[in-house]
């Protein structure tokens, strides 16, 4: 970034809310554009910078083109606006921030309402690996957790429940 680039930040009330948020690291508070360098520097709510190549922002057919000279962070850090062009902060983070991807995947696992999601949460809660279920391969446990096996055989369910210390009927409730 060159020294003559102006950084722009959220309005004070939004900035204060983002900085106090538990999810501050997953929101932007401001940024600066350097068209000469072909990049934005976006500042996360944890005050760390994230360098974002301008090439990441592509206009859709018939949509507005990104205008880096009109950079704004809006919507309490959830949206990056480049003129009339808008990009979701989640999409930027997901593509460029490995820590964000890990947190997003963990949130997805926690919110997965499927039987497989429940099984995985329970297995992790009990500190068990996929290979810890005698008579069931680690590959099969993984396939159940990913939802590739929709209805495990009753014998498989009994083995899972026994190892996890719960009733078969309770397996899908975690």
mmCIF file of C-alpha atoms in Angstrom:
data_model
loop_
_atom_site.group_PDB
_atom_site.id
_atom_site.type_symbol
_atom_site.label_atom_id
_atom_site.label_comp_id
_atom_site.label_asym_id
_atom_site.label_seq_id
_atom_site.Cartn_x
_atom_site.Cartn_y
_atom_site.Cartn_z
ATOM 1 C CA UNK A 1 0.000 0.000 0.000
ATOM 2 C CA UNK A 2 1.230 3.461 -0.745
ATOM 3 C CA UNK A 3 1.193 6.119 1.963
ATOM 4 C CA UNK A 4 -1.264 8.362 0.128
ATOM 5 C CA UNK A 5 -4.112 5.822 0.270
ATOM 6 C CA UNK A 6 -7.058 6.826 2.489
ATOM 7 C CA UNK A 7 -8.577 4.243 4.786
ATOM 8 C CA UNK A 8 -12.331 4.328 5.306
ATOM 9 C CA UNK A 9 -14.128 2.850 8.288
ATOM 10 C CA UNK A 10 -17.618 2.015 9.499
ATOM 11 C CA UNK A 11 -19.655 4.787 11.134
ATOM 12 C CA UNK A 12 -18.752 5.147 14.829
ATOM 13 C CA UNK A 13 -21.878 3.401 16.167
ATOM 14 C CA UNK A 14 -21.422 0.394 13.853
ATOM 15 C CA UNK A 15 -17.674 0.327 14.525
ATOM 16 C CA UNK A 16 -18.243 0.166 18.286
ATOM 17 C CA UNK A 17 -20.756 -2.663 17.902
ATOM 18 C CA UNK A 18 -18.482 -4.726 15.644
ATOM 19 C CA UNK A 19 -15.444 -4.242 17.898
ATOM 20 C CA UNK A 20 -17.478 -5.422 20.914
ATOM 21 C CA UNK A 21 -18.915 -8.416 19.038
ATOM 22 C CA UNK A 22 -17.865 -12.006 19.763
ATOM 23 C CA UNK A 23 -17.627 -12.450 15.998
ATOM 24 C CA UNK A 24 -15.449 -9.357 15.427
ATOM 25 C CA UNK A 25 -12.784 -11.419 13.627
ATOM 26 C CA UNK A 26 -15.418 -12.404 11.049
ATOM 27 C CA UNK A 27 -16.460 -8.847 10.198
ATOM 28 C CA UNK A 28 -14.710 -5.955 8.500
ATOM 29 C CA UNK A 29 -14.411 -2.534 10.115
ATOM 30 C CA UNK A 30 -12.871 -0.654 7.200
ATOM 31 C CA UNK A 31 -10.283 -0.702 4.507
ATOM 32 C CA UNK A 32 -8.233 1.047 1.892
ATOM 33 C CA UNK A 33 -7.926 0.513 -1.842
ATOM 34 C CA UNK A 34 -4.716 0.722 -3.819
ATOM 35 C CA UNK A 35 -5.664 0.342 -7.470
ATOM 36 C CA UNK A 36 -1.995 0.671 -8.457
ATOM 37 C CA UNK A 37 -1.151 -2.375 -6.370
ATOM 38 C CA UNK A 38 -4.334 -4.113 -7.504
ATOM 39 C CA UNK A 39 -5.456 -4.781 -3.950
ATOM 40 C CA UNK A 40 -7.610 -3.782 -1.033
ATOM 41 C CA UNK A 41 -6.486 -3.947 2.550
ATOM 42 C CA UNK A 42 -9.550 -4.712 4.623
ATOM 43 C CA UNK A 43 -9.322 -4.453 8.395
ATOM 44 C CA UNK A 44 -11.067 -7.121 10.413
ATOM 45 C CA UNK A 45 -12.854 -6.496 13.691
ATOM 46 C CA UNK A 46 -9.897 -8.050 15.506
ATOM 47 C CA UNK A 47 -7.831 -5.211 13.935
ATOM 48 C CA UNK A 48 -5.836 -7.539 11.680
ATOM 49 C CA UNK A 49 -5.506 -6.666 7.987
ATOM 50 C CA UNK A 50 -6.553 -8.918 5.130
ATOM 51 C CA UNK A 51 -5.075 -8.176 1.698
ATOM 52 C CA UNK A 52 -7.661 -8.817 -0.994
ATOM 53 C CA UNK A 53 -6.721 -8.812 -4.691
ATOM 54 C CA UNK A 54 -9.032 -6.638 -6.769
ATOM 55 C CA UNK A 55 -9.173 -9.481 -9.298
ATOM 56 C CA UNK A 56 -11.411 -11.306 -6.804
ATOM 57 C CA UNK A 57 -14.262 -8.920 -7.582
ATOM 58 C CA UNK A 58 -15.871 -9.668 -10.935
ATOM 59 C CA UNK A 59 -18.984 -7.993 -12.281
ATOM 60 C CA UNK A 60 -21.850 -10.267 -13.211
ATOM 61 C CA UNK A 61 -23.301 -9.908 -16.713
ATOM 62 C CA UNK A 62 -25.437 -6.787 -16.702
ATOM 63 C CA UNK A 63 -24.314 -5.938 -13.166
ATOM 64 C CA UNK A 64 -22.240 -3.028 -11.919
ATOM 65 C CA UNK A 65 -18.460 -3.141 -12.222
ATOM 66 C CA UNK A 66 -16.415 -2.897 -9.027
ATOM 67 C CA UNK A 67 -15.029 0.602 -8.426
ATOM 68 C CA UNK A 68 -12.194 0.321 -5.882
ATOM 69 C CA UNK A 69 -12.017 4.107 -5.614
ATOM 70 C CA UNK A 70 -15.431 4.052 -3.934
ATOM 71 C CA UNK A 71 -14.644 1.442 -1.259
ATOM 72 C CA UNK A 72 -17.038 1.270 1.683
ATOM 73 C CA UNK A 73 -17.605 -1.273 4.421
ATOM 74 C CA UNK A 74 -21.312 -1.305 5.327
ATOM 75 C CA UNK A 75 -23.970 -3.339 7.148
ATOM 76 C CA UNK A 76 -22.016 -3.635 10.394
ATOM 77 C CA UNK A 77 -19.046 -5.110 8.537
ATOM 78 C CA UNK A 78 -20.997 -7.742 6.627
ATOM 79 C CA UNK A 79 -20.716 -6.127 3.188
ATOM 80 C CA UNK A 80 -17.900 -4.583 1.157
ATOM 81 C CA UNK A 81 -19.135 -2.073 -1.382
ATOM 82 C CA UNK A 82 -17.049 -0.958 -4.375
ATOM 83 C CA UNK A 83 -19.239 1.724 -5.894
ATOM 84 C CA UNK A 84 -22.486 0.013 -6.891
ATOM 85 C CA UNK A 85 -20.853 -3.437 -6.674
ATOM 86 C CA UNK A 86 -21.328 -5.344 -3.404
ATOM 87 C CA UNK A 87 -19.597 -8.419 -2.010
ATOM 88 C CA UNK A 88 -20.541 -10.350 1.122
ATOM 89 C CA UNK A 89 -17.820 -10.309 3.747
ATOM 90 C CA UNK A 90 -18.416 -14.036 4.311
ATOM 91 C CA UNK A 91 -17.464 -14.774 0.698
ATOM 92 C CA UNK A 92 -14.248 -12.759 0.976
ATOM 93 C CA UNK A 93 -13.295 -14.369 4.267
ATOM 94 C CA UNK A 94 -14.128 -17.874 3.032
ATOM 95 C CA UNK A 95 -11.888 -17.523 0.019
ATOM 96 C CA UNK A 96 -8.919 -15.827 1.676
ATOM 97 C CA UNK A 97 -8.869 -16.598 5.417
ATOM 98 C CA UNK A 98 -8.097 -20.176 6.475
ATOM 99 C CA UNK A 99 -8.984 -19.454 10.121
ATOM 100 C CA UNK A 100 -12.388 -18.155 9.035
ATOM 101 C CA UNK A 101 -12.975 -21.315 6.963
ATOM 102 C CA UNK A 102 -12.215 -23.466 10.014
ATOM 103 C CA UNK A 103 -14.636 -21.449 12.155
ATOM 104 C CA UNK A 104 -17.309 -21.538 9.433
ATOM 105 C CA UNK A 105 -16.992 -25.299 9.075
ATOM 106 C CA UNK A 106 -17.204 -25.723 12.854
ATOM 107 C CA UNK A 107 -20.369 -23.563 12.927
ATOM 108 C CA UNK A 108 -21.821 -25.623 10.102
ATOM 109 C CA UNK A 109 -21.128 -28.853 12.003
ATOM 110 C CA UNK A 110 -22.705 -27.411 15.151
ATOM 111 C CA UNK A 111 -25.823 -26.418 13.237
ATOM 112 C CA UNK A 112 -26.152 -29.560 11.098
ATOM 113 C CA UNK A 113 -29.558 -31.011 12.063
ATOM 114 C CA UNK A 114 -28.961 -34.333 10.292
ATOM 115 C CA UNK A 115 -28.388 -37.687 11.947
ATOM 116 C CA UNK A 116 -24.791 -37.601 10.698
ATOM 117 C CA UNK A 117 -24.234 -34.158 12.216
ATOM 118 C CA UNK A 118 -25.640 -35.358 15.521
ATOM 119 C CA UNK A 119 -23.436 -38.457 15.443
ATOM 120 C CA UNK A 120 -20.329 -36.385 14.742
ATOM 121 C CA UNK A 121 -21.074 -33.916 17.564
ATOM 122 C CA UNK A 122 -21.626 -36.784 20.006
ATOM 123 C CA UNK A 123 -18.492 -38.630 18.863
ATOM 124 C CA UNK A 124 -16.375 -35.484 19.289
ATOM 125 C CA UNK A 125 -17.995 -34.728 22.646
ATOM 126 C CA UNK A 126 -16.991 -38.203 23.846
ATOM 127 C CA UNK A 127 -13.446 -37.739 22.518
ATOM 128 C CA UNK A 128 -13.674 -40.668 20.114
ATOM 129 C CA UNK A 129 -12.089 -41.049 16.710
ATOM 130 C CA UNK A 130 -13.853 -42.586 13.744
ATOM 131 C CA UNK A 131 -11.719 -45.707 14.104
ATOM 132 C CA UNK A 132 -12.816 -46.273 17.722
ATOM 133 C CA UNK A 133 -16.000 -48.185 16.848
ATOM 134 C CA UNK A 134 -15.170 -51.894 16.825
ATOM 135 C CA UNK A 135 -16.814 -53.661 13.921
ATOM 136 C CA UNK A 136 -17.516 -50.428 12.030
ATOM 137 C CA UNK A 137 -14.844 -49.047 9.736
ATOM 138 C CA UNK A 138 -13.691 -45.439 10.082
ATOM 139 C CA UNK A 139 -14.738 -44.973 6.463
ATOM 140 C CA UNK A 140 -18.289 -46.079 7.222
ATOM 141 C CA UNK A 141 -18.515 -43.752 10.252
ATOM 142 C CA UNK A 142 -17.307 -40.873 8.060
ATOM 143 C CA UNK A 143 -19.894 -41.699 5.394
ATOM 144 C CA UNK A 144 -22.670 -41.713 8.012
ATOM 145 C CA UNK A 145 -21.472 -38.372 9.406
ATOM 146 C CA UNK A 146 -21.394 -36.816 5.933
ATOM 147 C CA UNK A 147 -24.904 -38.046 5.202
ATOM 148 C CA UNK A 148 -23.810 -40.438 2.464
ATOM 149 C CA UNK A 149 -25.459 -43.273 4.387
ATOM 150 C CA UNK A 150 -28.960 -42.063 5.189
ATOM 151 C CA UNK A 151 -30.252 -45.087 7.100
ATOM 152 C CA UNK A 152 -27.554 -47.106 8.851
ATOM 153 C CA UNK A 153 -28.396 -50.750 9.533
ATOM 154 C CA UNK A 154 -29.896 -51.483 12.967
ATOM 155 C CA UNK A 155 -26.798 -53.495 13.944
ATOM 156 C CA UNK A 156 -24.593 -50.512 13.077
ATOM 157 C CA UNK A 157 -26.783 -48.198 15.149
ATOM 158 C CA UNK A 158 -26.541 -50.567 18.131
ATOM 159 C CA UNK A 159 -22.723 -50.615 17.921
ATOM 160 C CA UNK A 160 -22.560 -46.829 17.647
ATOM 161 C CA UNK A 161 -24.932 -46.332 20.584
ATOM 162 C CA UNK A 162 -23.100 -48.851 22.765
ATOM 163 C CA UNK A 163 -19.706 -47.240 22.194
ATOM 164 C CA UNK A 164 -21.128 -43.738 22.716
ATOM 165 C CA UNK A 165 -23.034 -44.786 25.851
ATOM 166 C CA UNK A 166 -26.477 -43.662 24.707
ATOM 167 C CA UNK A 167 -29.712 -45.321 23.625
ATOM 168 C CA UNK A 168 -30.109 -45.995 19.909
ATOM 169 C CA UNK A 169 -33.131 -43.665 19.892
ATOM 170 C CA UNK A 170 -30.975 -40.820 21.271
ATOM 171 C CA UNK A 171 -28.250 -40.980 18.609
ATOM 172 C CA UNK A 172 -29.886 -38.365 16.407
ATOM 173 C CA UNK A 173 -30.646 -35.879 19.183
ATOM 174 C CA UNK A 174 -27.230 -34.327 19.831
#
